PDB file of C-alpha atoms in Angstrom:
ATOM      1  CA  MET A  19     101.846  50.819 190.387  1.00 56.00           C
ATOM      2  CA  VAL A  20      98.622  52.563 189.341  1.00 59.00           C
ATOM      3  CA  LEU A  21      96.296  54.259 191.914  1.00 73.00           C
ATOM      4  CA  LEU A  22      92.784  54.463 190.632  1.00 82.00           C
ATOM      5  CA  HIS A  23      90.341  57.089 191.829  1.00 88.00           C
ATOM      6  CA  VAL A  24      86.636  57.146 190.871  1.00 90.00           C
ATOM      7  CA  LEU A  25      84.630  60.331 190.664  1.00 92.00           C
ATOM      8  CA  PHE A  26      80.877  59.908 191.449  1.00 91.00           C
ATOM      9  CA  GLU A  27      78.451  62.661 190.718  1.00 91.00           C
ATOM     10  CA  HIS A  28      75.355  62.560 192.856  1.00 91.00           C
ATOM     11  CA  ALA A  29      72.434  64.990 193.538  1.00 91.00           C
ATOM     12  CA  VAL A  30      73.850  65.806 197.027  1.00 92.00           C
ATOM     13  CA  GLY A  31      77.413  66.392 195.953  1.00 92.00           C
ATOM     14  CA  TYR A  32      80.606  65.155 194.349  1.00 92.00           C
ATOM     15  CA  ALA A  33      82.325  61.930 195.791  1.00 92.00           C
ATOM     16  CA  LEU A  34      86.024  60.938 195.274  1.00 92.00           C
ATOM     17  CA  LEU A  35      86.768  57.393 196.107  1.00 89.00           C
ATOM     18  CA  ALA A  36      90.014  55.465 195.921  1.00 88.00           C
ATOM     19  CA  LEU A  37      90.802  51.893 195.157  1.00 82.00           C
ATOM     20  CA  LYS A  38      93.606  49.816 196.465  1.00 67.00           C
ATOM     21  CA  GLU A  39      96.835  50.124 194.121  1.00 58.00           C
ATOM     22  CA  VAL A  40      97.392  47.436 191.528  1.00 56.00           C
ATOM     23  CA  GLU A  41      99.824  46.929 188.618  1.00 51.00           C
ATOM     24  CA  GLU A  42      97.085  46.552 186.047  1.00 56.00           C
ATOM     25  CA  ILE A  43      93.665  48.118 186.350  1.00 57.00           C
ATOM     26  CA  SER A  44      92.090  45.140 184.667  1.00 60.00           C
ATOM     27  CA  LEU A  45      92.983  42.894 187.426  1.00 60.00           C
ATOM     28  CA  LEU A  46      90.448  44.724 189.571  1.00 66.00           C
ATOM     29  CA  LEU A  47      87.593  43.703 187.461  1.00 72.00           C
ATOM     30  CA  PRO A  48      86.980  40.157 188.949  1.00 73.00           C
ATOM     31  CA  GLN A  49      87.343  41.499 192.485  1.00 71.00           C
ATOM     32  CA  VAL A  50      84.879  44.234 191.915  1.00 74.00           C
ATOM     33  CA  GLU A  51      82.467  41.973 190.150  1.00 74.00           C
ATOM     34  CA  GLU A  52      82.507  39.779 192.934  1.00 75.00           C
ATOM     35  CA  CYS A  53      82.019  42.083 195.870  1.00 78.00           C
ATOM     36  CA  VAL A  54      79.925  44.967 194.387  1.00 77.00           C
ATOM     37  CA  LEU A  55      76.641  43.602 195.996  1.00 78.00           C
ATOM     38  CA  SER A  56      78.111  43.210 199.360  1.00 81.00           C
ATOM     39  CA  LEU A  57      78.771  46.394 201.420  1.00 81.00           C
ATOM     40  CA  GLY A  58      81.382  44.683 203.608  1.00 82.00           C
ATOM     41  CA  LYS A  59      83.492  43.204 200.767  1.00 80.00           C
ATOM     42  CA  PHE A  60      83.135  46.552 198.841  1.00 80.00           C
ATOM     43  CA  HIS A  61      84.632  48.464 201.697  1.00 79.00           C
ATOM     44  CA  ASN A  62      87.686  46.230 201.452  1.00 79.00           C
ATOM     45  CA  ILE A  63      88.567  47.631 198.042  1.00 80.00           C
ATOM     46  CA  VAL A  64      87.003  50.845 197.936  1.00 84.00           C
ATOM     47  CA  ARG A  65      87.305  53.938 200.287  1.00 86.00           C
ATOM     48  CA  LEU A  66      85.902  57.427 200.348  1.00 89.00           C
ATOM     49  CA  VAL A  67      88.524  60.029 200.005  1.00 89.00           C
ATOM     50  CA  ALA A  68      86.599  63.120 199.851  1.00 90.00           C
ATOM     51  CA  PHE A  69      82.923  64.268 199.767  1.00 91.00           C
ATOM     52  CA  ASN A  70      82.025  67.729 198.513  1.00 90.00           C
ATOM     53  CA  PRO A  71      78.220  68.288 199.377  1.00 91.00           C
ATOM     54  CA  PHE A  72      76.483  71.056 197.314  1.00 91.00           C
ATOM     55  CA  SER A  73      75.442  74.002 199.404  1.00 89.00           C
ATOM     56  CA  SER A  74      72.045  74.491 197.675  1.00 90.00           C
ATOM     57  CA  SER A  75      69.678  72.934 195.170  1.00 89.00           C
ATOM     58  CA  GLN A  76      70.746  75.791 192.799  1.00 90.00           C
ATOM     59  CA  VAL A  77      74.325  74.754 193.065  1.00 92.00           C
ATOM     60  CA  ALA A  78      73.433  71.208 192.532  1.00 91.00           C
ATOM     61  CA  LEU A  79      71.490  72.196 189.324  1.00 91.00           C
ATOM     62  CA  GLU A  80      74.382  74.357 188.150  1.00 91.00           C
ATOM     63  CA  ASN A  81      76.687  71.422 188.617  1.00 91.00           C
ATOM     64  CA  ALA A  82      74.422  68.963 186.928  1.00 90.00           C
ATOM     65  CA  ASN A  83      74.254  71.207 183.801  1.00 89.00           C
ATOM     66  CA  ALA A  84      77.989  71.487 183.698  1.00 90.00           C
ATOM     67  CA  VAL A  85      78.470  67.691 183.899  1.00 90.00           C
ATOM     68  CA  SER A  86      75.964  67.118 181.231  1.00 88.00           C
ATOM     69  CA  GLU A  87      77.612  69.750 178.810  1.00 88.00           C
ATOM     70  CA  GLY A  88      81.128  68.362 179.515  1.00 89.00           C
ATOM     71  CA  ILE A  89      82.273  71.455 181.570  1.00 90.00           C
ATOM     72  CA  VAL A  90      84.487  71.329 184.759  1.00 91.00           C
ATOM     73  CA  HIS A  91      82.714  73.387 187.241  1.00 92.00           C
ATOM     74  CA  GLU A  92      84.679  75.189 189.923  1.00 92.00           C
ATOM     75  CA  ASP A  93      83.281  72.941 192.700  1.00 92.00           C
ATOM     76  CA  LEU A  94      84.578  69.993 190.774  1.00 91.00           C
ATOM     77  CA  ARG A  95      87.892  71.479 190.006  1.00 90.00           C
ATOM     78  CA  LEU A  96      88.552  72.318 193.568  1.00 91.00           C
ATOM     79  CA  LEU A  97      87.665  68.886 194.762  1.00 90.00           C
ATOM     80  CA  LEU A  98      90.014  67.173 192.291  1.00 90.00           C
ATOM     81  CA  GLU A  99      92.883  69.651 192.809  1.00 88.00           C
ATOM     82  CA  THR A 100      92.591  69.304 196.556  1.00 89.00           C
ATOM     83  CA  HIS A 101      92.367  65.604 196.900  1.00 89.00           C
ATOM     84  CA  LEU A 102      94.188  64.053 194.083  1.00 87.00           C
ATOM     85  CA  PRO A 103      97.766  63.323 194.386  1.00 83.00           C
ATOM     86  CA  SER A 104     100.028  66.072 192.942  1.00 78.00           C
ATOM     87  CA  LYS A 105     101.933  63.370 190.779  1.00 78.00           C
ATOM     88  CA  LYS A 106      99.302  63.260 187.918  1.00 74.00           C
ATOM     89  CA  LYS A 107     101.101  60.568 185.988  1.00 75.00           C
ATOM     90  CA  LYS A 108     100.615  57.910 188.599  1.00 75.00           C
ATOM     91  CA  VAL A 109      96.869  58.671 189.067  1.00 81.00           C
ATOM     92  CA  LEU A 110      94.107  57.406 186.932  1.00 85.00           C
ATOM     93  CA  LEU A 111      90.783  58.830 187.325  1.00 89.00           C
ATOM     94  CA  GLY A 112      87.613  56.748 186.673  1.00 88.00           C
ATOM     95  CA  VAL A 113      84.537  58.813 185.422  1.00 91.00           C
ATOM     96  CA  GLY A 114      80.993  57.735 184.157  1.00 88.00           C
ATOM     97  CA  ASP A 115      80.638  60.229 181.169  1.00 88.00           C
ATOM     98  CA  PRO A 116      83.355  60.453 178.621  1.00 89.00           C
ATOM     99  CA  LYS A 117      82.605  64.101 177.989  1.00 91.00           C
ATOM    100  CA  ILE A 118      83.431  65.228 181.378  1.00 90.00           C
ATOM    101  CA  GLY A 119      86.323  62.948 181.447  1.00 90.00           C
ATOM    102  CA  ALA A 120      87.860  64.497 178.298  1.00 91.00           C
ATOM    103  CA  ALA A 121      87.350  67.861 179.847  1.00 91.00           C
ATOM    104  CA  ILE A 122      89.167  66.973 183.142  1.00 90.00           C
ATOM    105  CA  GLN A 123      92.016  65.542 181.193  1.00 89.00           C
ATOM    106  CA  GLU A 124      92.384  68.672 179.055  1.00 89.00           C
ATOM    107  CA  GLU A 125      92.059  71.165 181.794  1.00 89.00           C
ATOM    108  CA  LEU A 126      93.592  69.416 184.758  1.00 88.00           C
ATOM    109  CA  GLY A 127      95.976  66.904 183.272  1.00 87.00           C
ATOM    110  CA  TYR A 128      94.506  63.849 184.818  1.00 87.00           C
ATOM    111  CA  ASN A 129      94.168  60.721 182.887  1.00 88.00           C
ATOM    112  CA  CYS A 130      90.684  59.442 182.809  1.00 89.00           C
ATOM    113  CA  GLN A 131      89.035  56.264 182.130  1.00 86.00           C
ATOM    114  CA  THR A 132      85.419  55.067 181.487  1.00 86.00           C
ATOM    115  CA  GLY A 133      83.604  51.643 180.996  1.00 82.00           C
ATOM    116  CA  GLY A 134      85.166  48.371 182.285  1.00 81.00           C
ATOM    117  CA  VAL A 135      85.883  48.274 185.888  1.00 81.00           C
ATOM    118  CA  VAL A 136      84.945  51.815 186.427  1.00 85.00           C
ATOM    119  CA  ALA A 137      81.521  51.182 185.389  1.00 86.00           C
ATOM    120  CA  GLU A 138      81.286  48.288 187.898  1.00 85.00           C
ATOM    121  CA  ILE A 139      82.776  50.458 190.590  1.00 86.00           C
ATOM    122  CA  LEU A 140      80.267  53.287 190.110  1.00 88.00           C
ATOM    123  CA  ARG A 141      77.501  50.620 190.034  1.00 87.00           C
ATOM    124  CA  GLY A 142      78.571  49.530 193.526  1.00 87.00           C
ATOM    125  CA  VAL A 143      79.015  53.114 194.740  1.00 87.00           C
ATOM    126  CA  ARG A 144      75.554  54.002 193.507  1.00 87.00           C
ATOM    127  CA  LEU A 145      74.290  51.051 195.277  1.00 87.00           C
ATOM    128  CA  HIS A 146      75.915  51.799 198.801  1.00 86.00           C
ATOM    129  CA  PHE A 147      76.398  55.450 198.507  1.00 86.00           C
ATOM    130  CA  HIS A 148      74.180  56.360 201.449  1.00 85.00           C
ATOM    131  CA  ASN A 149      76.467  53.925 203.516  1.00 86.00           C
ATOM    132  CA  LEU A 150      79.615  55.454 202.272  1.00 85.00           C
ATOM    133  CA  VAL A 151      78.811  58.927 203.304  1.00 87.00           C
ATOM    134  CA  LYS A 152      78.218  59.683 207.006  1.00 86.00           C
ATOM    135  CA  GLY A 153      74.921  61.362 207.836  1.00 86.00           C
ATOM    136  CA  LEU A 154      73.409  60.538 204.511  1.00 87.00           C
ATOM    137  CA  THR A 155      70.248  58.314 204.558  1.00 87.00           C
ATOM    138  CA  ASP A 156      68.837  56.312 201.507  1.00 86.00           C
ATOM    139  CA  LEU A 157      65.505  58.533 202.044  1.00 90.00           C
ATOM    140  CA  SER A 158      67.310  61.770 201.879  1.00 89.00           C
ATOM    141  CA  ALA A 159      69.423  60.667 198.922  1.00 88.00           C
ATOM    142  CA  CYS A 160      66.315  59.721 197.050  1.00 90.00           C
ATOM    143  CA  LYS A 161      64.716  63.001 197.707  1.00 91.00           C
ATOM    144  CA  ALA A 162      67.695  64.929 196.540  1.00 90.00           C
ATOM    145  CA  GLN A 163      67.831  62.913 193.276  1.00 90.00           C
ATOM    146  CA  LEU A 164      63.988  63.523 192.770  1.00 91.00           C
ATOM    147  CA  GLY A 165      64.172  67.303 193.401  1.00 91.00           C
ATOM    148  CA  LEU A 166      67.392  67.768 191.072  1.00 90.00           C
ATOM    149  CA  GLY A 167      65.657  65.595 188.354  1.00 89.00           C
ATOM    150  CA  HIS A 168      62.660  67.867 188.397  1.00 88.00           C
ATOM    151  CA  SER A 169      64.729  71.171 188.326  1.00 86.00           C
ATOM    152  CA  TYR A 170      66.986  69.687 185.670  1.00 86.00           C
ATOM    153  CA  SER A 171      64.039  68.947 183.491  1.00 84.00           C
ATOM    154  CA  ARG A 172      62.433  72.375 183.981  1.00 80.00           C
ATOM    155  CA  ALA A 173      65.610  74.003 183.257  1.00 76.00           C
ATOM    156  CA  LYS A 174      66.146  72.039 180.082  1.00 73.00           C
ATOM    157  CA  VAL A 175      62.550  72.883 178.884  1.00 68.00           C
ATOM    158  CA  LYS A 176      63.068  76.713 179.737  1.00 64.00           C
ATOM    159  CA  PHE A 177      66.496  76.669 177.964  1.00 59.00           C
ATOM    160  CA  ASN A 178      64.779  76.062 174.619  1.00 59.00           C
ATOM    161  CA  VAL A 179      63.862  79.728 173.923  1.00 57.00           C
ATOM    162  CA  ASN A 180      62.603  78.783 170.341  1.00 62.00           C
ATOM    163  CA  ARG A 181      60.237  76.057 171.506  1.00 64.00           C
ATOM    164  CA  VAL A 182      57.108  78.251 170.476  1.00 66.00           C
ATOM    165  CA  ASP A 183      58.747  78.915 167.031  1.00 75.00           C
ATOM    166  CA  ASN A 184      59.623  75.171 166.662  1.00 77.00           C
ATOM    167  CA  MET A 185      55.929  74.377 166.842  1.00 80.00           C
ATOM    168  CA  ILE A 186      55.139  76.921 164.116  1.00 85.00           C
ATOM    169  CA  ILE A 187      57.888  75.808 161.922  1.00 86.00           C
ATOM    170  CA  GLN A 188      56.683  72.043 162.342  1.00 87.00           C
ATOM    171  CA  SER A 189      52.993  73.040 161.488  1.00 90.00           C
ATOM    172  CA  ILE A 190      54.343  74.950 158.272  1.00 92.00           C
ATOM    173  CA  SER A 191      56.297  71.867 157.476  1.00 93.00           C
ATOM    174  CA  LEU A 192      53.327  69.572 157.889  1.00 94.00           C
ATOM    175  CA  LEU A 193      51.100  71.820 155.782  1.00 94.00           C
ATOM    176  CA  ASP A 194      53.775  71.808 152.944  1.00 94.00           C
ATOM    177  CA  GLN A 195      54.160  67.973 153.290  1.00 95.00           C
ATOM    178  CA  LEU A 196      50.416  67.547 153.177  1.00 94.00           C
ATOM    179  CA  ASP A 197      50.186  69.688 149.959  1.00 93.00           C
ATOM    180  CA  LYS A 198      52.849  67.554 148.229  1.00 94.00           C
ATOM    181  CA  ASP A 199      51.053  64.445 149.152  1.00 94.00           C
ATOM    182  CA  ILE A 200      47.619  65.726 147.955  1.00 93.00           C
ATOM    183  CA  ASN A 201      49.396  66.969 144.735  1.00 92.00           C
ATOM    184  CA  THR A 202      50.985  63.479 144.221  1.00 93.00           C
ATOM    185  CA  PHE A 203      47.751  61.611 144.773  1.00 94.00           C
ATOM    186  CA  SER A 204      45.919  63.925 142.500  1.00 93.00           C
ATOM    187  CA  MET A 205      48.222  63.316 139.624  1.00 93.00           C
ATOM    188  CA  ARG A 206      47.978  59.580 140.192  1.00 94.00           C
ATOM    189  CA  VAL A 207      44.123  59.862 139.815  1.00 93.00           C
ATOM    190  CA  ARG A 208      44.508  62.137 136.672  1.00 92.00           C
ATOM    191  CA  GLU A 209      46.969  59.648 135.273  1.00 93.00           C
ATOM    192  CA  TRP A 210      44.916  56.389 136.012  1.00 92.00           C
ATOM    193  CA  TYR A 211      41.500  57.867 135.165  1.00 91.00           C
ATOM    194  CA  GLY A 212      42.880  59.585 132.128  1.00 91.00           C
ATOM    195  CA  TYR A 213      43.249  56.204 130.437  1.00 91.00           C
ATOM    196  CA  HIS A 214      39.481  55.735 130.561  1.00 91.00           C
ATOM    197  CA  PHE A 215      38.474  59.432 130.085  1.00 91.00           C
ATOM    198  CA  PRO A 216      41.370  61.491 128.738  1.00 92.00           C
ATOM    199  CA  GLU A 217      39.260  64.414 127.687  1.00 92.00           C
ATOM    200  CA  LEU A 218      38.445  65.261 131.284  1.00 92.00           C
ATOM    201  CA  VAL A 219      42.076  66.420 132.066  1.00 90.00           C
ATOM    202  CA  LYS A 220      41.656  69.278 129.406  1.00 91.00           C
ATOM    203  CA  ILE A 221      38.282  70.546 130.682  1.00 93.00           C
ATOM    204  CA  ILE A 222      39.040  70.374 134.384  1.00 92.00           C
ATOM    205  CA  ASN A 223      42.058  71.971 135.882  1.00 90.00           C
ATOM    206  CA  ASP A 224      41.352  71.965 139.547  1.00 91.00           C
ATOM    207  CA  ASN A 225      42.519  68.724 141.203  1.00 90.00           C
ATOM    208  CA  ALA A 226      39.823  68.559 143.989  1.00 91.00           C
ATOM    209  CA  THR A 227      37.166  69.086 141.322  1.00 92.00           C
ATOM    210  CA  TYR A 228      38.605  66.554 139.110  1.00 93.00           C
ATOM    211  CA  CYS A 229      38.675  63.888 141.831  1.00 93.00           C
ATOM    212  CA  ARG A 230      35.004  64.436 142.714  1.00 92.00           C
ATOM    213  CA  LEU A 231      34.134  64.184 139.056  1.00 93.00           C
ATOM    214  CA  ALA A 232      36.133  61.009 138.609  1.00 92.00           C
ATOM    215  CA  GLN A 233      34.271  59.581 141.527  1.00 92.00           C
ATOM    216  CA  PHE A 234      31.064  60.681 140.338  1.00 92.00           C
ATOM    217  CA  ILE A 235      31.209  59.915 136.646  1.00 91.00           C
ATOM    218  CA  GLY A 236      32.923  56.429 137.087  1.00 89.00           C
ATOM    219  CA  ASN A 237      32.214  54.482 133.849  1.00 89.00           C
ATOM    220  CA  ARG A 238      31.829  57.467 131.166  1.00 88.00           C
ATOM    221  CA  LYS A 239      29.551  55.283 129.115  1.00 88.00           C
ATOM    222  CA  GLU A 240      27.032  55.731 131.908  1.00 88.00           C
ATOM    223  CA  LEU A 241      26.881  59.390 131.768  1.00 89.00           C
ATOM    224  CA  SER A 242      23.680  60.795 130.447  1.00 88.00           C
ATOM    225  CA  GLU A 243      21.589  63.995 130.481  1.00 88.00           C
ATOM    226  CA  GLU A 244      20.030  62.901 133.750  1.00 89.00           C
ATOM    227  CA  LYS A 245      23.332  63.549 135.362  1.00 89.00           C
ATOM    228  CA  LEU A 246      23.907  66.975 133.966  1.00 89.00           C
ATOM    229  CA  GLU A 247      22.577  68.686 136.722  1.00 90.00           C
ATOM    230  CA  LYS A 248      24.840  66.983 139.251  1.00 91.00           C
ATOM    231  CA  LEU A 249      27.847  67.783 136.983  1.00 90.00           C
ATOM    232  CA  GLU A 250      26.945  71.570 136.944  1.00 90.00           C
ATOM    233  CA  GLU A 251      26.787  71.257 140.637  1.00 90.00           C
ATOM    234  CA  LEU A 252      30.249  69.882 140.936  1.00 91.00           C
ATOM    235  CA  THR A 253      31.783  72.111 138.470  1.00 90.00           C
ATOM    236  CA  MET A 254      29.831  75.221 139.115  1.00 89.00           C
ATOM    237  CA  ASP A 255      29.908  75.902 135.473  1.00 89.00           C
ATOM    238  CA  GLY A 256      27.045  74.867 133.146  1.00 88.00           C
ATOM    239  CA  ALA A 257      29.237  75.131 129.936  1.00 91.00           C
ATOM    240  CA  LYS A 258      31.902  72.748 131.449  1.00 91.00           C
ATOM    241  CA  ALA A 259      29.223  70.240 132.439  1.00 91.00           C
ATOM    242  CA  LYS A 260      27.901  70.174 128.877  1.00 91.00           C
ATOM    243  CA  ALA A 261      31.404  69.877 127.495  1.00 92.00           C
ATOM    244  CA  ILE A 262      32.173  66.821 129.740  1.00 92.00           C
ATOM    245  CA  LEU A 263      28.829  65.369 128.687  1.00 90.00           C
ATOM    246  CA  ASP A 264      29.653  65.812 124.919  1.00 91.00           C
ATOM    247  CA  ALA A 265      33.252  64.610 125.462  1.00 91.00           C
ATOM    248  CA  SER A 266      32.169  61.342 127.332  1.00 90.00           C
ATOM    249  CA  ARG A 267      30.010  60.540 124.128  1.00 88.00           C
ATOM    250  CA  SER A 268      33.092  60.671 121.815  1.00 87.00           C
ATOM    251  CA  SER A 269      35.886  59.895 124.111  1.00 86.00           C
ATOM    252  CA  MET A 270      38.934  57.898 122.812  1.00 89.00           C
ATOM    253  CA  GLY A 271      39.615  56.356 126.177  1.00 86.00           C
ATOM    254  CA  GLN A 272      39.832  52.744 127.142  1.00 85.00           C
ATOM    255  CA  CYS A 273      36.835  50.835 128.272  1.00 80.00           C
ATOM    256  CA  ARG A 274      36.299  50.019 131.932  1.00 66.00           C
ATOM    257  CA  ALA A 275      35.147  46.644 133.273  1.00 54.00           C
ATOM    258  CA  ARG A 276      33.696  48.191 136.340  1.00 53.00           C
ATOM    259  CA  GLN A 277      32.820  51.725 137.686  1.00 45.00           C
ATOM    260  CA  LEU A 278      35.061  53.485 140.228  1.00 44.00           C
ATOM    261  CA  ALA A 279      34.159  53.006 143.904  1.00 42.00           C
TER     262      ALA A 279
END
């Protein structure tokens, strides 16, 4: 016979529940699924063995952090060692989180199980918990969960001591990525426009200036003395502007059917 106990972690404390003894744990699943929504039927197969309330919200937060990290807190250790049978081989402990189950099995020696019938039992316990514990109301349980949720979230945010550095690192990475993208696009412009006006690449080295000139010139055959002033404005160099104009007249590039947009 196997005696299944279930550990339930709540914002108000730890609860240890026991189910009736069966030869195979899998035989419990149909019964649990059938009675999980009915408090009366659920009481017939599940009973509360022990409830260890947290003494303060700070203690609740410490235990929540311990469970999330897979650490057996002293409060949990005391509950299990006090209320679980001493013959550990005959006891099977159901837990919701595999991490805490592995920690309990390693430190205390109790075999732990997750999923299957355990998940269904925990669903029922979560639904009827305020009725299983004397003096606990649904409203007080919800308030405790809300308070612990806020404290847990704040603690997780504060725990990340490098959060400011992360923003700086991400900003630098973003700038590096933008620089790579700009260079990639610039090389595409140089490559594609170079088929039409290859001499421009040798005259202009700066990517930004090259792109502005490619947009302004468009079809090199339409470049004339009238556009020389604008070329000087874009290049900020009269000699380069004159060189571009001269190169456009004797360019070996391919003809274009239409001007660049």
